[in-house]
């Protein structure tokens, strides 16, 4: 029976995490790698922990209380977790269990010194390391002390930090169990940590070694600064040798203490260069065994390395699979589409099937491979020009990669090209009929899709959708549509560049594009002002909506029906319904088909409607649009009159007039193709959810939204076979949850390096937050840091600070005075709508939502591209 409770480390399989925890499983795996030395020891299994927990009085009630506590209520967590720990430590270890542990100690040396270490089942996992969340005790001597410290390890499953970590990760306390590793103590000359990938940049070709004298606790606790060695391809490429004034040593009778290091030795390296290189070679062997980069704790004893722990580095952004060993440079799709959150598998696969270029998935995000475009001089120049105008950080990151010797291979100019060079697209006439014609063509195509999909179910639906996806791509790549988009963008670039040269004026096009016609996204924001006009005269409706905003509404579908029962409610419902008919397919993160649409969750719009009721007078939409158009007209007259006063002024004015007309004809259409894509997506989604309902009714799926964790092809297979892998869906759910902790880079290499880029500027005041100027003007006001549109609570004059904005945020734009985002470019949606509404805006401000506090006063310099935080 005792083998249920105690297993020798060399006997355990690394797959048995449920029995011996993550740390124990990794140590078992390590002990079987040739050439890797692991201190001898044994593992007290999770069966022992379960037995102890079964004897804890009222543990179920205590865990229930803990699971209900708000993760931010630190005092409640501290009190409850301390009570559970005291209870566990107070339970006497049963005699047969204590005897099994004592027998194991006898095999390894009863009076030897041991390290007693927690090994939880949710620990050292590929998606969550739980590093430092439970306890480790060093130099524990004698059976009585070992048993006492095993109890402490069991209790440490409920430290405040471990409980909070699990709550934030969505992990149920009841699903995690604790094993305990008991290993012979190592008394090292030096110890430290080896990362087999650079933990800062993510580069998998670079290893870093942190080293200090004595036990590794001195480094882990921050007692000393370590020596740091950087190793690439078996060579030390950088080193920092620190003054190591103190170390942690073991005491003869147990425990540890800090000791001072002799002054003559303090600045000597803890490892020789040869030892560093040998250690990294061992690390590469461990990495190969586990199949992913590792965070390894090591000890050096008499020039021999022993490994006391290895866990996955969970903070690294994954690398897209390429299927080859060549170098690749990937660009983030999310930074172009204003959606850097992770996407669910169905969302990823539908985007891949409908996109104009091949897309690669990693970490729940999409990337395009830019390597071929960067390889030949002509396509490289075109790509850098286009991305540089949109997002200078991406251009700088790409240039950083290109500066490295031979990372990107060189191809002749005849190789595959990238996007057309500026001005290279085929010209079209400035014909006002083109854009309405394109919009009508799109509407007709979507109407045909809605009509034809109604009768399709089962495998026939998926065959139909495959054809619909091809039509989707054909509409996206319509040459006339592409020419219209480029015409507006190129005219904008021409005006900004040329008027700066001729008149010394920055970003003149920002004012010239105010209230441009046919911009479906800016119209969407103004249309919600009209909805507010219908609601404002009806106090009962406003009060009902305030109640919905304060406490939510259980059934979104019933929300509009309840609204109609109130005085003025029928008109309010009709106004909202009409708005949803036109814009209900939109939502935050809308490129992911799995995200809930406004039509599916109309209460999302309530806070914005109430802001509009409070902050605006009737008729605001029409007034704002007309004011913008008037400002643009006045700006045009001002620019043209100033140009005519210059040498050769009539020619310059005529050229500028042609470009102004071209901008106003085409720039609004820039937003329409995305509207068309999302309109199609909602048609696809409703058909797929109807299919999911049939699968639920047939007992194939437990819940219809489980389809979001399958790819399109996998869902097709389920519809055909009526069989589904429940474990696959659960793994996908767990992976998706873990992806939220990852920050996607703008540029990612096949070495795993996240290249961030930098603004190479010195024209901003000290302390200012640098970004990209996308909409001219300067505004000062209260910063509202909002990460969820549904939590908006804006007053007139507020400045919106957020991570990114896609078109669904545009209804907020009518009520703010300025915009700051972490992600964005010159022609991304937030920038376009900010210019449409005349809002000073700076985008691409790294960590803006963390550096600017909600409620602070800030000044946004939309013309020069920086933000000042005011005292």
Tab-separated table of C-alpha atoms in Angstrom, residues 293-734:
chain	number	residue	atom	x	y	z
A	293	UNK	CA	12.539	26.035	-23.918
A	294	UNK	CA	13.294	25.476	-20.240
A	295	UNK	CA	13.960	27.460	-17.068
A	296	UNK	CA	16.530	25.273	-15.271
A	297	UNK	CA	17.851	25.504	-11.710
A	298	UNK	CA	21.372	24.075	-11.449
A	299	UNK	CA	24.139	23.530	-8.905
A	300	UNK	CA	27.888	23.173	-9.420
A	301	UNK	CA	29.667	20.705	-7.127
A	302	UNK	CA	33.371	19.957	-7.758
A	303	UNK	CA	33.110	21.007	-11.437
A	304	UNK	CA	30.066	18.767	-11.912
A	305	UNK	CA	26.615	20.169	-12.683
A	306	UNK	CA	23.501	18.817	-11.012
A	307	UNK	CA	20.007	19.862	-12.072
A	308	UNK	CA	17.511	20.413	-9.289
A	309	UNK	CA	14.583	21.675	-11.353
A	310	UNK	CA	13.468	22.300	-14.911
A	311	UNK	CA	10.213	23.900	-15.990
A	312	UNK	CA	8.883	25.306	-19.281
A	313	UNK	CA	9.351	29.050	-19.883
A	314	UNK	CA	5.674	29.961	-20.163
A	315	UNK	CA	6.108	33.648	-20.990
A	316	UNK	CA	7.573	33.094	-24.467
A	317	UNK	CA	5.400	33.894	-27.435
A	318	UNK	CA	5.042	30.740	-29.570
A	319	UNK	CA	6.580	30.579	-33.051
A	320	UNK	CA	4.397	29.946	-36.121
A	321	UNK	CA	5.063	26.565	-37.691
A	322	UNK	CA	6.854	26.896	-41.028
A	323	UNK	CA	7.599	23.266	-41.867
A	324	UNK	CA	11.230	24.056	-42.666
A	325	UNK	CA	14.459	25.150	-41.014
A	326	UNK	CA	14.758	28.447	-42.923
A	327	UNK	CA	14.700	31.896	-41.348
A	328	UNK	CA	11.333	33.656	-41.350
A	329	UNK	CA	10.086	37.120	-40.413
A	330	UNK	CA	6.426	37.359	-39.374
A	331	UNK	CA	4.224	40.464	-39.149
A	332	UNK	CA	1.325	40.626	-36.696
A	333	UNK	CA	-2.084	40.683	-38.388
A	334	UNK	CA	-3.701	41.851	-35.152
A	335	UNK	CA	-1.726	45.104	-35.161
A	336	UNK	CA	-3.080	45.830	-38.638
A	337	UNK	CA	-6.644	44.775	-37.806
A	338	UNK	CA	-6.759	46.469	-34.376
A	339	UNK	CA	-7.374	43.195	-32.553
A	340	UNK	CA	-4.406	41.925	-30.573
A	341	UNK	CA	-6.481	39.726	-28.249
A	342	UNK	CA	-6.297	35.963	-28.818
A	343	UNK	CA	-8.777	34.432	-31.247
A	344	UNK	CA	-10.570	31.114	-30.836
A	345	UNK	CA	-9.759	28.287	-33.282
A	346	UNK	CA	-12.899	28.722	-35.405
A	347	UNK	CA	-12.220	32.457	-35.672
A	348	UNK	CA	-8.632	31.824	-36.726
A	349	UNK	CA	-9.517	29.232	-39.359
A	350	UNK	CA	-12.363	31.262	-40.904
A	351	UNK	CA	-10.088	34.309	-41.158
A	352	UNK	CA	-7.393	32.137	-42.764
A	353	UNK	CA	-9.912	30.728	-45.256
A	354	UNK	CA	-11.178	34.186	-46.248
A	355	UNK	CA	-7.959	36.229	-46.157
A	356	UNK	CA	-6.120	37.484	-49.231
A	357	UNK	CA	-2.741	36.150	-48.045
A	358	UNK	CA	-1.578	32.965	-46.282
A	359	UNK	CA	-1.685	33.418	-42.526
A	360	UNK	CA	0.095	31.537	-39.771
A	361	UNK	CA	-1.212	30.987	-36.238
A	362	UNK	CA	0.762	31.254	-33.000
A	363	UNK	CA	-0.431	31.996	-29.473
A	364	UNK	CA	-4.003	32.454	-30.698
A	365	UNK	CA	-2.903	35.254	-33.051
A	366	UNK	CA	-2.334	35.456	-36.804
A	367	UNK	CA	0.835	36.435	-38.644
A	368	UNK	CA	1.871	36.880	-42.261
A	369	UNK	CA	5.281	35.718	-43.440
A	370	UNK	CA	7.092	38.747	-44.892
A	371	UNK	CA	10.386	36.968	-45.586
A	372	UNK	CA	10.035	36.741	-49.369
A	373	UNK	CA	8.961	40.367	-49.635
A	374	UNK	CA	11.951	41.448	-47.591
A	375	UNK	CA	14.348	39.337	-49.637
A	376	UNK	CA	14.446	41.362	-52.875
A	377	UNK	CA	15.353	45.078	-52.880
A	378	UNK	CA	12.306	46.321	-54.820
A	379	UNK	CA	9.619	44.495	-52.828
A	380	UNK	CA	11.518	45.272	-49.615
A	381	UNK	CA	11.451	49.011	-50.329
A	382	UNK	CA	7.731	48.869	-51.139
A	383	UNK	CA	6.900	46.919	-47.996
A	384	UNK	CA	8.956	49.200	-45.738
A	385	UNK	CA	7.320	52.260	-47.320
A	386	UNK	CA	3.774	50.977	-46.789
A	387	UNK	CA	4.249	49.657	-43.241
A	388	UNK	CA	6.366	52.686	-42.283
A	389	UNK	CA	3.559	55.057	-43.183
A	390	UNK	CA	1.111	52.950	-41.233
A	391	UNK	CA	3.210	52.009	-38.201
A	392	UNK	CA	6.793	53.278	-37.806
A	393	UNK	CA	7.419	50.732	-35.031
A	394	UNK	CA	6.910	47.856	-37.475
A	395	UNK	CA	9.230	49.482	-40.001
A	396	UNK	CA	11.903	50.031	-37.364
A	397	UNK	CA	11.575	46.425	-36.169
A	398	UNK	CA	11.941	45.147	-39.736
A	399	UNK	CA	14.980	47.333	-40.319
A	400	UNK	CA	16.494	45.967	-37.104
A	401	UNK	CA	16.118	42.435	-38.452
A	402	UNK	CA	17.458	43.405	-41.892
A	403	UNK	CA	20.604	44.868	-40.322
A	404	UNK	CA	21.558	41.420	-39.044
A	405	UNK	CA	23.931	39.548	-41.277
A	406	UNK	CA	22.205	37.097	-43.588
A	407	UNK	CA	19.075	36.541	-41.464
A	408	UNK	CA	16.920	37.433	-44.458
A	409	UNK	CA	18.247	35.842	-47.668
A	410	UNK	CA	18.785	38.083	-50.689
A	411	UNK	CA	16.806	37.407	-53.849
A	412	UNK	CA	16.971	39.228	-57.187
A	413	UNK	CA	14.335	41.846	-57.907
A	414	UNK	CA	12.560	39.400	-60.184
A	415	UNK	CA	11.459	37.469	-57.069
A	416	UNK	CA	7.909	37.639	-55.741
A	417	UNK	CA	6.921	41.216	-54.982
A	418	UNK	CA	5.220	42.776	-52.053
A	419	UNK	CA	2.559	45.436	-52.003
A	420	UNK	CA	2.770	47.964	-54.829
A	421	UNK	CA	5.050	50.928	-54.344
A	422	UNK	CA	3.308	54.159	-53.497
A	423	UNK	CA	1.603	55.526	-56.570
A	424	UNK	CA	2.110	52.296	-58.524
A	425	UNK	CA	-1.513	51.096	-58.477
A	426	UNK	CA	-3.467	51.608	-61.659
A	427	UNK	CA	-5.095	55.054	-61.554
A	428	UNK	CA	-8.851	55.572	-61.679
A	429	UNK	CA	-10.781	58.720	-62.438
A	430	UNK	CA	-12.121	60.861	-59.595
A	431	UNK	CA	-15.655	59.745	-60.394
A	432	UNK	CA	-18.264	60.211	-57.589
A	433	UNK	CA	-20.261	57.265	-58.988
A	434	UNK	CA	-17.522	54.690	-58.296
A	435	UNK	CA	-17.923	54.350	-54.529
A	436	UNK	CA	-21.759	54.114	-54.504
A	437	UNK	CA	-21.447	51.490	-57.254
A	438	UNK	CA	-18.987	49.444	-55.207
A	439	UNK	CA	-21.217	49.678	-52.113
A	440	UNK	CA	-24.259	48.535	-54.081
A	441	UNK	CA	-22.282	45.633	-55.549
A	442	UNK	CA	-21.299	44.543	-52.024
A	443	UNK	CA	-24.874	44.795	-50.733
A	444	UNK	CA	-26.169	42.696	-53.616
A	445	UNK	CA	-23.566	40.012	-52.984
A	446	UNK	CA	-24.366	39.843	-49.236
A	447	UNK	CA	-28.095	39.690	-49.929
A	448	UNK	CA	-27.498	36.726	-52.268
A	449	UNK	CA	-25.417	35.016	-49.570
A	450	UNK	CA	-28.201	35.480	-46.979
A	451	UNK	CA	-30.801	34.140	-49.404
A	452	UNK	CA	-28.857	31.094	-50.560
A	453	UNK	CA	-27.557	29.918	-47.168
A	454	UNK	CA	-31.012	29.584	-45.583
A	455	UNK	CA	-31.694	26.093	-46.906
A	456	UNK	CA	-28.236	24.631	-46.210
A	457	UNK	CA	-27.606	22.239	-43.293
A	458	UNK	CA	-25.183	19.469	-42.384
A	459	UNK	CA	-22.251	18.683	-44.684
A	460	UNK	CA	-24.002	20.607	-47.516
A	461	UNK	CA	-23.690	23.796	-45.436
A	462	UNK	CA	-19.919	23.393	-45.241
A	463	UNK	CA	-19.630	22.754	-48.983
A	464	UNK	CA	-21.695	25.886	-49.570
A	465	UNK	CA	-19.519	27.917	-47.175
A	466	UNK	CA	-16.330	26.801	-48.939
A	467	UNK	CA	-17.759	28.314	-52.131
A	468	UNK	CA	-18.937	31.394	-50.221
A	469	UNK	CA	-15.408	31.901	-48.894
A	470	UNK	CA	-14.100	31.979	-52.470
A	471	UNK	CA	-16.717	34.600	-53.377
A	472	UNK	CA	-15.693	36.467	-50.210
A	473	UNK	CA	-12.077	36.603	-51.423
A	474	UNK	CA	-13.161	37.578	-54.939
A	475	UNK	CA	-15.083	40.566	-53.533
A	476	UNK	CA	-12.103	41.528	-51.360
A	477	UNK	CA	-9.704	41.447	-54.304
A	478	UNK	CA	-11.990	43.290	-56.734
A	479	UNK	CA	-9.489	45.471	-58.667
A	480	UNK	CA	-11.793	48.506	-58.706
A	481	UNK	CA	-12.292	48.254	-54.928
A	482	UNK	CA	-8.532	48.061	-54.368
A	483	UNK	CA	-7.962	51.030	-56.692
A	484	UNK	CA	-10.551	53.111	-54.813
A	485	UNK	CA	-8.904	52.365	-51.444
A	486	UNK	CA	-5.435	53.171	-52.761
A	487	UNK	CA	-6.671	56.325	-54.504
A	488	UNK	CA	-7.904	57.763	-51.197
A	489	UNK	CA	-4.785	56.738	-49.275
A	490	UNK	CA	-2.343	57.974	-51.907
A	491	UNK	CA	-4.152	61.306	-52.237
A	492	UNK	CA	-3.922	61.677	-48.437
A	493	UNK	CA	-0.199	60.946	-48.517
A	494	UNK	CA	0.293	63.382	-51.402
A	495	UNK	CA	-1.534	66.182	-49.576
A	496	UNK	CA	0.345	65.680	-46.318
A	497	UNK	CA	3.763	65.429	-47.989
A	498	UNK	CA	3.282	68.156	-50.565
A	499	UNK	CA	1.502	70.737	-48.398
A	500	UNK	CA	4.189	70.302	-45.776
A	501	UNK	CA	6.783	71.044	-48.470
A	502	UNK	CA	4.867	73.950	-50.053
A	503	UNK	CA	3.219	75.485	-46.968
A	504	UNK	CA	5.191	74.072	-44.028
A	505	UNK	CA	1.977	72.623	-42.600
A	506	UNK	CA	1.822	69.218	-40.920
A	507	UNK	CA	-1.029	66.758	-41.495
A	508	UNK	CA	-3.158	69.142	-43.540
A	509	UNK	CA	-5.217	66.221	-44.885
A	510	UNK	CA	-6.605	65.582	-41.397
A	511	UNK	CA	-8.900	68.600	-41.655
A	512	UNK	CA	-9.569	68.137	-45.363
A	513	UNK	CA	-11.080	64.677	-44.694
A	514	UNK	CA	-13.558	65.822	-42.033
A	515	UNK	CA	-17.084	64.455	-42.690
A	516	UNK	CA	-16.038	62.714	-45.891
A	517	UNK	CA	-19.013	61.014	-47.570
A	518	UNK	CA	-19.712	57.252	-47.574
A	519	UNK	CA	-17.745	56.422	-44.417
A	520	UNK	CA	-19.848	53.637	-42.912
A	521	UNK	CA	-17.912	53.592	-39.630
A	522	UNK	CA	-18.260	57.301	-38.857
A	523	UNK	CA	-21.923	57.112	-39.918
A	524	UNK	CA	-22.335	54.306	-37.357
A	525	UNK	CA	-21.195	56.589	-34.526
A	526	UNK	CA	-23.450	59.422	-35.610
A	527	UNK	CA	-26.427	57.088	-36.043
A	528	UNK	CA	-26.253	56.162	-32.355
A	529	UNK	CA	-26.659	59.872	-31.564
A	530	UNK	CA	-29.946	59.683	-33.489
A	531	UNK	CA	-30.968	56.671	-31.362
A	532	UNK	CA	-30.275	58.775	-28.243
A	533	UNK	CA	-32.528	61.518	-29.660
A	534	UNK	CA	-35.439	59.046	-29.752
A	535	UNK	CA	-34.792	57.847	-26.180
A	536	UNK	CA	-34.008	61.169	-24.463
A	537	UNK	CA	-37.633	62.459	-24.143
A	538	UNK	CA	-38.807	59.285	-22.307
A	539	UNK	CA	-37.811	59.181	-18.602
A	540	UNK	CA	-39.061	55.606	-18.064
A	541	UNK	CA	-36.939	54.340	-20.931
A	542	UNK	CA	-33.855	56.184	-19.668
A	543	UNK	CA	-34.396	54.788	-16.136
A	544	UNK	CA	-34.836	51.257	-17.515
A	545	UNK	CA	-31.600	51.577	-19.494
A	546	UNK	CA	-29.769	52.848	-16.397
A	547	UNK	CA	-30.915	49.750	-14.546
A	548	UNK	CA	-29.615	47.569	-17.376
A	549	UNK	CA	-26.278	49.401	-17.245
A	550	UNK	CA	-25.974	49.048	-13.460
A	551	UNK	CA	-26.933	45.401	-12.975
A	552	UNK	CA	-26.949	43.935	-16.467
A	553	UNK	CA	-29.776	41.971	-18.058
A	554	UNK	CA	-29.981	38.202	-17.873
A	555	UNK	CA	-31.438	37.673	-21.330
A	556	UNK	CA	-30.257	39.968	-24.095
A	557	UNK	CA	-32.951	38.643	-26.398
A	558	UNK	CA	-35.699	39.699	-23.940
A	559	UNK	CA	-34.202	43.129	-23.310
A	560	UNK	CA	-35.825	44.825	-26.308
A	561	UNK	CA	-39.205	43.172	-25.631
A	562	UNK	CA	-39.216	44.505	-22.051
A	563	UNK	CA	-38.217	47.919	-23.326
A	564	UNK	CA	-41.242	48.056	-25.634
A	565	UNK	CA	-43.655	47.767	-22.671
A	566	UNK	CA	-42.658	51.187	-21.308
A	567	UNK	CA	-43.996	54.622	-22.193
A	568	UNK	CA	-42.014	55.588	-25.293
A	569	UNK	CA	-40.423	52.132	-25.267
A	570	UNK	CA	-41.824	50.995	-28.603
A	571	UNK	CA	-40.179	53.937	-30.388
A	572	UNK	CA	-36.948	53.290	-28.487
A	573	UNK	CA	-37.027	49.620	-29.404
A	574	UNK	CA	-37.679	50.403	-33.059
A	575	UNK	CA	-34.782	52.886	-33.127
A	576	UNK	CA	-32.396	50.339	-31.576
A	577	UNK	CA	-33.695	47.563	-33.865
A	578	UNK	CA	-33.168	49.762	-36.908
A	579	UNK	CA	-29.637	50.502	-35.737
A	580	UNK	CA	-28.962	46.792	-35.204
A	581	UNK	CA	-30.329	45.961	-38.656
A	582	UNK	CA	-27.607	48.156	-40.136
A	583	UNK	CA	-24.764	47.681	-37.647
A	584	UNK	CA	-25.671	44.688	-35.476
A	585	UNK	CA	-22.975	42.495	-37.029
A	586	UNK	CA	-20.287	44.620	-35.386
A	587	UNK	CA	-18.570	44.078	-32.038
A	588	UNK	CA	-15.220	44.516	-30.315
A	589	UNK	CA	-12.675	42.110	-31.811
A	590	UNK	CA	-14.957	41.550	-34.772
A	591	UNK	CA	-12.387	39.797	-36.991
A	592	UNK	CA	-12.939	36.782	-34.701
A	593	UNK	CA	-16.222	35.249	-35.878
A	594	UNK	CA	-16.765	33.769	-32.415
A	595	UNK	CA	-17.056	37.152	-30.654
A	596	UNK	CA	-20.636	38.101	-29.593
A	597	UNK	CA	-22.150	40.624	-32.021
A	598	UNK	CA	-24.249	43.621	-31.011
A	599	UNK	CA	-27.287	41.907	-32.513
A	600	UNK	CA	-26.603	38.946	-30.195
A	601	UNK	CA	-25.874	41.156	-27.181
A	602	UNK	CA	-27.594	44.526	-27.708
A	603	UNK	CA	-27.121	45.530	-24.055
A	604	UNK	CA	-23.472	46.207	-24.991
A	605	UNK	CA	-24.665	49.469	-26.576
A	606	UNK	CA	-26.560	50.702	-23.496
A	607	UNK	CA	-23.662	52.581	-21.777
A	608	UNK	CA	-22.843	54.419	-25.014
A	609	UNK	CA	-26.488	55.317	-25.645
A	610	UNK	CA	-26.791	56.695	-22.099
A	611	UNK	CA	-23.594	58.715	-22.527
A	612	UNK	CA	-25.097	60.201	-25.688
A	613	UNK	CA	-28.402	60.972	-23.923
A	614	UNK	CA	-26.489	62.766	-21.140
A	615	UNK	CA	-23.811	64.566	-23.127
A	616	UNK	CA	-25.603	65.768	-26.282
A	617	UNK	CA	-28.540	67.898	-27.358
A	618	UNK	CA	-31.107	66.750	-29.966
A	619	UNK	CA	-29.925	66.908	-33.573
A	620	UNK	CA	-26.253	66.505	-32.619
A	621	UNK	CA	-25.480	63.992	-35.384
A	622	UNK	CA	-26.539	66.236	-38.241
A	623	UNK	CA	-24.881	69.283	-36.649
A	624	UNK	CA	-21.580	67.481	-36.115
A	625	UNK	CA	-21.492	66.167	-39.660
A	626	UNK	CA	-22.289	69.575	-41.107
A	627	UNK	CA	-19.707	71.286	-38.877
A	628	UNK	CA	-17.047	68.852	-40.099
A	629	UNK	CA	-17.984	69.420	-43.706
A	630	UNK	CA	-17.858	73.186	-43.201
A	631	UNK	CA	-14.398	72.990	-41.549
A	632	UNK	CA	-13.127	70.879	-44.449
A	633	UNK	CA	-14.536	73.382	-46.964
A	634	UNK	CA	-12.943	76.321	-45.120
A	635	UNK	CA	-9.643	74.457	-44.920
A	636	UNK	CA	-9.737	73.769	-48.637
A	637	UNK	CA	-10.325	77.464	-49.418
A	638	UNK	CA	-7.546	78.486	-47.023
A	639	UNK	CA	-5.021	76.026	-48.512
A	640	UNK	CA	-5.846	76.946	-52.113
A	641	UNK	CA	-5.652	80.697	-51.498
A	642	UNK	CA	-2.278	80.340	-49.756
A	643	UNK	CA	-0.972	78.174	-52.596
A	644	UNK	CA	-2.046	80.710	-55.241
A	645	UNK	CA	0.081	83.313	-53.450
A	646	UNK	CA	3.208	81.192	-54.011
A	647	UNK	CA	5.437	81.198	-57.098
A	648	UNK	CA	3.767	79.008	-59.736
A	649	UNK	CA	0.792	79.169	-57.386
A	650	UNK	CA	-2.008	78.506	-59.880
A	651	UNK	CA	-0.455	75.172	-60.918
A	652	UNK	CA	0.119	74.177	-57.296
A	653	UNK	CA	-3.430	75.142	-56.334
A	654	UNK	CA	-4.867	73.180	-59.277
A	655	UNK	CA	-2.864	70.082	-58.303
A	656	UNK	CA	-3.938	70.380	-54.672
A	657	UNK	CA	-7.581	70.877	-55.699
A	658	UNK	CA	-7.482	67.668	-57.775
A	659	UNK	CA	-6.067	65.763	-54.804
A	660	UNK	CA	-8.575	67.265	-52.335
A	661	UNK	CA	-11.434	66.196	-54.606
A	662	UNK	CA	-9.848	62.762	-54.884
A	663	UNK	CA	-9.518	62.389	-51.111
A	664	UNK	CA	-13.113	63.402	-50.476
A	665	UNK	CA	-14.338	61.081	-53.219
A	666	UNK	CA	-12.511	57.959	-52.061
A	667	UNK	CA	-11.286	58.197	-48.456
A	668	UNK	CA	-14.659	57.290	-46.914
A	669	UNK	CA	-14.678	53.988	-48.820
A	670	UNK	CA	-11.570	52.907	-46.881
A	671	UNK	CA	-13.915	51.651	-44.142
A	672	UNK	CA	-16.435	49.831	-46.318
A	673	UNK	CA	-14.626	46.584	-47.244
A	674	UNK	CA	-14.227	45.763	-43.521
A	675	UNK	CA	-17.941	46.389	-43.046
A	676	UNK	CA	-18.619	43.986	-45.906
A	677	UNK	CA	-16.327	41.327	-44.396
A	678	UNK	CA	-18.006	41.549	-40.995
A	679	UNK	CA	-21.478	41.513	-42.573
A	680	UNK	CA	-20.576	38.244	-44.290
A	681	UNK	CA	-19.084	36.874	-41.091
A	682	UNK	CA	-22.359	37.329	-39.254
A	683	UNK	CA	-24.189	35.393	-41.966
A	684	UNK	CA	-21.646	32.570	-41.678
A	685	UNK	CA	-21.838	32.622	-37.890
A	686	UNK	CA	-25.624	32.360	-37.687
A	687	UNK	CA	-25.583	29.398	-40.056
A	688	UNK	CA	-22.818	27.659	-38.081
A	689	UNK	CA	-24.559	28.260	-34.739
A	690	UNK	CA	-27.774	26.820	-36.166
A	691	UNK	CA	-25.761	23.756	-37.144
A	692	UNK	CA	-24.314	23.664	-33.621
A	693	UNK	CA	-27.848	23.687	-32.182
A	694	UNK	CA	-28.654	20.604	-34.260
A	695	UNK	CA	-25.494	18.903	-32.972
A	696	UNK	CA	-26.472	19.725	-29.375
A	697	UNK	CA	-29.982	18.327	-29.933
A	698	UNK	CA	-28.425	15.165	-31.379
A	699	UNK	CA	-26.273	14.763	-28.248
A	700	UNK	CA	-23.016	15.274	-30.174
A	701	UNK	CA	-22.003	18.488	-28.380
A	702	UNK	CA	-22.770	19.554	-24.795
A	703	UNK	CA	-22.944	23.269	-25.705
A	704	UNK	CA	-23.297	25.018	-29.039
A	705	UNK	CA	-20.393	27.398	-28.389
A	706	UNK	CA	-18.059	24.402	-28.137
A	707	UNK	CA	-17.801	24.738	-31.931
A	708	UNK	CA	-15.714	27.886	-31.373
A	709	UNK	CA	-12.843	25.639	-30.204
A	710	UNK	CA	-12.810	23.622	-33.434
A	711	UNK	CA	-11.369	24.655	-36.764
A	712	UNK	CA	-13.730	24.987	-39.708
A	713	UNK	CA	-12.547	21.644	-41.127
A	714	UNK	CA	-12.865	19.918	-37.754
A	715	UNK	CA	-16.408	21.238	-37.401
A	716	UNK	CA	-17.173	19.986	-40.908
A	717	UNK	CA	-15.903	16.535	-39.861
A	718	UNK	CA	-18.103	16.601	-36.732
A	719	UNK	CA	-21.173	17.532	-38.802
A	720	UNK	CA	-20.444	14.605	-41.116
A	721	UNK	CA	-19.480	11.953	-38.526
A	722	UNK	CA	-21.523	13.094	-35.484
A	723	UNK	CA	-18.454	12.384	-33.355
A	724	UNK	CA	-16.363	14.892	-31.413
A	725	UNK	CA	-13.230	14.703	-29.298
A	726	UNK	CA	-14.261	16.288	-25.980
A	727	UNK	CA	-10.649	16.241	-24.748
A	728	UNK	CA	-9.527	18.253	-27.779
A	729	UNK	CA	-12.143	20.918	-27.023
A	730	UNK	CA	-11.045	21.080	-23.373
A	731	UNK	CA	-7.370	21.385	-24.371
A	732	UNK	CA	-8.278	24.199	-26.751
A	733	UNK	CA	-10.225	25.995	-24.011
A	734	UNK	CA	-7.262	25.742	-21.648
